[in-house]
Structures are given as structure tokens and as C-alpha cells.
GROMACS .gro file of C-alpha atoms in nm:
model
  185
    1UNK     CA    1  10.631  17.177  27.219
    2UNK     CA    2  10.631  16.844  27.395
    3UNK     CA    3  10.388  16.605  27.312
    4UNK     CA    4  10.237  16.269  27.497
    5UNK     CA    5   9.950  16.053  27.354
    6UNK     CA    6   9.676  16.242  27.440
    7UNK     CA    7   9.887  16.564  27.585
    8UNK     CA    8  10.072  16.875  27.453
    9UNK     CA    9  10.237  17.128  27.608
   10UNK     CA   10  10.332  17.428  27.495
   11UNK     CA   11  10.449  17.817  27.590
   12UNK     CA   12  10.188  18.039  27.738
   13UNK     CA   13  10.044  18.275  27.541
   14UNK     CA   14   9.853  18.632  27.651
   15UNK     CA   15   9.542  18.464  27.499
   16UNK     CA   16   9.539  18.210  27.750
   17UNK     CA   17   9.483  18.445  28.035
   18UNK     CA   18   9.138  18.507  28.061
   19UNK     CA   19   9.063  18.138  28.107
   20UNK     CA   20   9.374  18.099  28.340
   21UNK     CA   21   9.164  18.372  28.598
   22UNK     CA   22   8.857  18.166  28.545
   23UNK     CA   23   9.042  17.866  28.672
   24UNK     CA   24   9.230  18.060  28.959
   25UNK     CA   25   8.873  18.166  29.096
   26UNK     CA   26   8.728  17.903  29.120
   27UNK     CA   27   8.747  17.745  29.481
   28UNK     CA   28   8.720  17.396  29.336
   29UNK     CA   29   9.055  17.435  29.163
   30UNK     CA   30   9.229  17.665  29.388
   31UNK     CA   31   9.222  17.466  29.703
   32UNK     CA   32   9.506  17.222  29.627
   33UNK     CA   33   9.715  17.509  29.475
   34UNK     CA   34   9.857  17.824  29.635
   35UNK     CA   35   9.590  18.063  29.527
   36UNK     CA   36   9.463  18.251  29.826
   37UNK     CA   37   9.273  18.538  29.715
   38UNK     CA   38   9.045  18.656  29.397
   39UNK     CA   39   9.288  18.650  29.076
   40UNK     CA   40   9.207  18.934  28.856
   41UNK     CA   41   9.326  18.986  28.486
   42UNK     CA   42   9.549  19.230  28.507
   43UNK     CA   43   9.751  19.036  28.832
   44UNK     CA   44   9.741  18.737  28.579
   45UNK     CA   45   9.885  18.948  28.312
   46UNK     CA   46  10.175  19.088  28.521
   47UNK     CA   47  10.228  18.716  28.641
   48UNK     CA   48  10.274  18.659  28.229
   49UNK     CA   49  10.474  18.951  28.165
   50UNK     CA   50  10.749  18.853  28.471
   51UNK     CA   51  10.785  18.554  28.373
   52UNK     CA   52  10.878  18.647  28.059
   53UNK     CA   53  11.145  18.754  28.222
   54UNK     CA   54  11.238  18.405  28.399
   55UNK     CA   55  11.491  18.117  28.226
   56UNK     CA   56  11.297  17.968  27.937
   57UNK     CA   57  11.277  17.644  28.148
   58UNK     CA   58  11.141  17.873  28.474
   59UNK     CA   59  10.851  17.961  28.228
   60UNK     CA   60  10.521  17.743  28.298
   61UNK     CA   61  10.369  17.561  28.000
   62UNK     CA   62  10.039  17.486  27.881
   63UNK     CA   63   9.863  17.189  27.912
   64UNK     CA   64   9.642  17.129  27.624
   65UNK     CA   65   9.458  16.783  27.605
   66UNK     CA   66   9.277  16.598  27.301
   67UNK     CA   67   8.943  16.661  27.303
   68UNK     CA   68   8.836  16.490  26.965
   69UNK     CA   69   9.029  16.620  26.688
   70UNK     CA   70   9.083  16.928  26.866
   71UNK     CA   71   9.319  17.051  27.140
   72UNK     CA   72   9.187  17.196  27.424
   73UNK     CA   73   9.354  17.441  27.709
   74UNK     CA   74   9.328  17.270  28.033
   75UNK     CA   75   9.596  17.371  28.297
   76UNK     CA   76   9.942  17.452  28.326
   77UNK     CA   77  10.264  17.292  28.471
   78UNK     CA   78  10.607  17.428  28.488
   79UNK     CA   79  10.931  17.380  28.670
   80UNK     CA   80  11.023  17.645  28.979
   81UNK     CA   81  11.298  17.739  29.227
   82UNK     CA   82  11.511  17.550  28.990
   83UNK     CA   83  11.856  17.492  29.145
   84UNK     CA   84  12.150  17.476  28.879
   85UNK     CA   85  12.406  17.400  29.153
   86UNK     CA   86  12.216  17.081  29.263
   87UNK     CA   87  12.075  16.993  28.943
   88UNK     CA   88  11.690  17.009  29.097
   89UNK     CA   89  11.374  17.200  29.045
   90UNK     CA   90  11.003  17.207  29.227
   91UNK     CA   91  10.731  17.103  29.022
   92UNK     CA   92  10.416  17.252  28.943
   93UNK     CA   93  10.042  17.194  28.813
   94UNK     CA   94   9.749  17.230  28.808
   95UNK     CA   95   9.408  17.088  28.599
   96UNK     CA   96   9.218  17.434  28.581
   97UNK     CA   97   8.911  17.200  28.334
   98UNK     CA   98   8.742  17.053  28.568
   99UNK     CA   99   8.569  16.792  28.281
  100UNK     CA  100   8.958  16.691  28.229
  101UNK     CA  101   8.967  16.570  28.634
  102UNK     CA  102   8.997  16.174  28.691
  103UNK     CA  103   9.098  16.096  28.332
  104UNK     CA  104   9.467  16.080  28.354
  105UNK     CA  105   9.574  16.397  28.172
  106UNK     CA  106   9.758  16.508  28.581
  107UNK     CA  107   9.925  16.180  28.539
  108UNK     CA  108  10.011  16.198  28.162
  109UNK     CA  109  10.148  16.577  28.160
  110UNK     CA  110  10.337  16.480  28.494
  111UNK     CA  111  10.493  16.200  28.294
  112UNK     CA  112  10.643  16.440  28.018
  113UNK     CA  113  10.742  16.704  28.208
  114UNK     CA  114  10.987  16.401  28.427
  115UNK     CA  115  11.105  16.299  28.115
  116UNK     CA  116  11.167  16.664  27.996
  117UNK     CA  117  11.303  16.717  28.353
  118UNK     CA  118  11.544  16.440  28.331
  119UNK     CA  119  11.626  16.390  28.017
  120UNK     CA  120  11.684  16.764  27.850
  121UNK     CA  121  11.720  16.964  28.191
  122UNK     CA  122  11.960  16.720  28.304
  123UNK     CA  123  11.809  16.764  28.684
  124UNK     CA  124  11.894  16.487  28.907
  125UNK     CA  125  11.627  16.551  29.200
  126UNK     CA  126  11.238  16.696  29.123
  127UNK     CA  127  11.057  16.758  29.407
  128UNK     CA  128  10.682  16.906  29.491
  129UNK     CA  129  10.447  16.989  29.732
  130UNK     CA  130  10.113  16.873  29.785
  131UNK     CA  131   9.817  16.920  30.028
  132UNK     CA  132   9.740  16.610  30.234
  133UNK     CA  133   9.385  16.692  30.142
  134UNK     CA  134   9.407  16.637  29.804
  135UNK     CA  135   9.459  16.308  29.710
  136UNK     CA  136   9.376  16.296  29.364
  137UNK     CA  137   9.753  16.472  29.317
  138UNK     CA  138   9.882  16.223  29.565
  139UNK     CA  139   9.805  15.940  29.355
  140UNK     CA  140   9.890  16.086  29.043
  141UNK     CA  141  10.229  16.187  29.168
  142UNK     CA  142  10.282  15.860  29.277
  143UNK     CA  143  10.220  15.657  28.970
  144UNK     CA  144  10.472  15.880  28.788
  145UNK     CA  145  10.692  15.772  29.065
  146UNK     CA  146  10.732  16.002  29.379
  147UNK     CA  147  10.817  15.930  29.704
  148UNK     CA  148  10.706  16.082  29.991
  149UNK     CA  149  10.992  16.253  30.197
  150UNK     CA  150  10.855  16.436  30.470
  151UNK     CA  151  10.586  16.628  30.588
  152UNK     CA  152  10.553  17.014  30.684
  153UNK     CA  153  10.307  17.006  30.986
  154UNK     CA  154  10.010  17.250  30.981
  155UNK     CA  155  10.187  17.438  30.707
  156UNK     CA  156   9.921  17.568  30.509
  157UNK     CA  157   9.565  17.739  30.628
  158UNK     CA  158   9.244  17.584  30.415
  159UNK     CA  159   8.898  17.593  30.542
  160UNK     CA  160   8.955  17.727  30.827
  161UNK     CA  161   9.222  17.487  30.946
  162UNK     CA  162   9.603  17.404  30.954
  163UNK     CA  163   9.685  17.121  30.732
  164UNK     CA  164   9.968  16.964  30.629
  165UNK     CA  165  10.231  16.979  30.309
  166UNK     CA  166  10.355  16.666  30.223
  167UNK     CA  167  10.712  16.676  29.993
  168UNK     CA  168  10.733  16.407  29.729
  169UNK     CA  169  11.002  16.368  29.539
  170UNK     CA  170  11.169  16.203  29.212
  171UNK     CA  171  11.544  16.095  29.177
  172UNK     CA  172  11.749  16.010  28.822
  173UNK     CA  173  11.828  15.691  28.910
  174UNK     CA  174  11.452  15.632  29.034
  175UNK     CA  175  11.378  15.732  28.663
  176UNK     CA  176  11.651  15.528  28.460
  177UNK     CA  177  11.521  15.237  28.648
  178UNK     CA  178  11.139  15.274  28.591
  179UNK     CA  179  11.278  15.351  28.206
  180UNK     CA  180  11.482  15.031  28.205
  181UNK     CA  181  11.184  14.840  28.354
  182UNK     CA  182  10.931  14.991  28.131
  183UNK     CA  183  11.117  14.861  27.813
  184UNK     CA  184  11.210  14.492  27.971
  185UNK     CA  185  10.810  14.458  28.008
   0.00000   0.00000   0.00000
């Protein structure tokens, strides 16, 4: 488990599920991830059991948040296309609570899984995608410390439209030196 100050994350579990496909359906949270049609429990449950089957740090994570004394299920993040060769991986999330939005749990689980990228994974580059239409992941991404690297025009069909992916990105050193920073302050 890997735990923050007001986030944990920890493996998936077949319990999870249900509330997983309630999240995926809604069009609220699945139009800044790439959900494009009606999730039902038994695709969520073959998503589960494949990646099962995926390196340990392949498999996604949930994101549980304090909610009082309790813990409460709110998303799930994970690392993908993970690249030993070039010691990088894509980056994943997504806030399926709506009630957890614009509190900084994005920014917070973000912030562990960097440090758990860096630090345990030994990756040197993480990377992500995000919808130019969502900026609520923009700005979270960015106070963890992305960069935006480029843009994909029109490479991704919401509402009727083309809009563009932009690719954000995180290096090592970009890390060490917010660490260093962090701890002269």
C-alpha cells in the first residue's frame, strides 16, 4: 500500500468493480478518460482478470481517500505501456467520486504515484495524456510538475468534435530538483 496524508492506494480488488462501472458510465467522468461506450460488469471484470495477468507495477491501484475516520474508494491510477528499455511509463487516473473533485486528492495521488514512479520503479521519464478540454487534470498535472511537450491535433472525437491530446511529461532530474527544493524551503 502507499500512503499520502489524506490518500491510500492500494491493489484492486473484485469488490471494487461494481462501483468502478458506475464511474465508467457516467458521462461526467468518462469524458476526460478513454471510455467510449457503456461499461458493463462483466467487461469490467475481464478488464480485472487480464490484468491480473500484467507486471505487478502494470496493475492499476486504488485510490481510496479519508473521508472522516474512514477510507473511501474514489478512483484509480496506475502506470501503462511501461518501457523497461527506456526506463518510462504512461500515467493514468481518474477521480470516478465526483464529491472528491476540486479537493486535491488528483493532485495528492499524482504526487505518490511520481514518487513511487521514481523512486521504487526507478523510471527516468513519466509521461500522460490529457484532453485540452479538461483542465482540471491540466492543472493538477502541473503542480506535481509536468511539462507540456507537444500536442496531438484533433486526436480524439468528444461531443461531436475533434479535439486535441496534449502530452505532459515528468523527468528524474525534474523530480530530484523539486525534492531538493522542497526540503531547502
Amino acid at each position: 500500500m502507499i500512503t499520502g496524508k489524506r490518500v491510500r492506494l492500494r491493489a484492486i480488488t473484485r469488490e471494487d468493480l461494481p462501483v468502478f462501472v458506475g464511474w465508467l458510465n457516467d458521462p461526467d467522468v468518462s469524458r476526460n478518460i478513454s471510455i467510449y461506450y457503456v461499461q458493463s460488469l462483466e467487461q469490467e471484470e475481464k478488464w480485472f482478470q487480464d490484468s491480473l495477468t500484467h507486471p505487478v507495477e502494470e496493475q492499476a491501484l486504488a485510490i481510496e481517500i479519508q473521508d472522516q475516520d474512514n477510507w473511501k474508494l474514489a478512483g484509480d491510477v496506475g502506470f501503462l505501456n511501461f518501457d523497461q528499455h527506456e526506463r518510462s511509463a504512461e500515467l493514468g487516473i481518474f477521480i470516478g467520486d465526483k464529491t472528491a473533485w476540486d479537493k486535491g486528492f488528483g493532485t495528492e495521488t499524482m504526487q505518490l504515484m511520481v514518487d513511487y514512479g521514481f523512486a521504487t520503479l526507478n523510471l527516468n521519464r513519466i509521461y500522460l495524456r490529457v484532453y485540452e478540454t479538461n483542465p482540471r487534470g491540466m492543472r493538477c498535472y502541473e503542480k506535481v510538475g509536468f511539462q507540456l511537450e507537444g500536442r496531438m491535433r484533433q486526436a480524439h472525437y468528444l461531443d461531436g468534435k475533434y479535439i486535441d491530446v496534449l502530452l505532459m511529461s515528468i523527468l528524474k532530474s525534474e523530480w530530484i530538483e523539486q525534492k531538493m527544493k522542497e526540503g531547502i524551503e
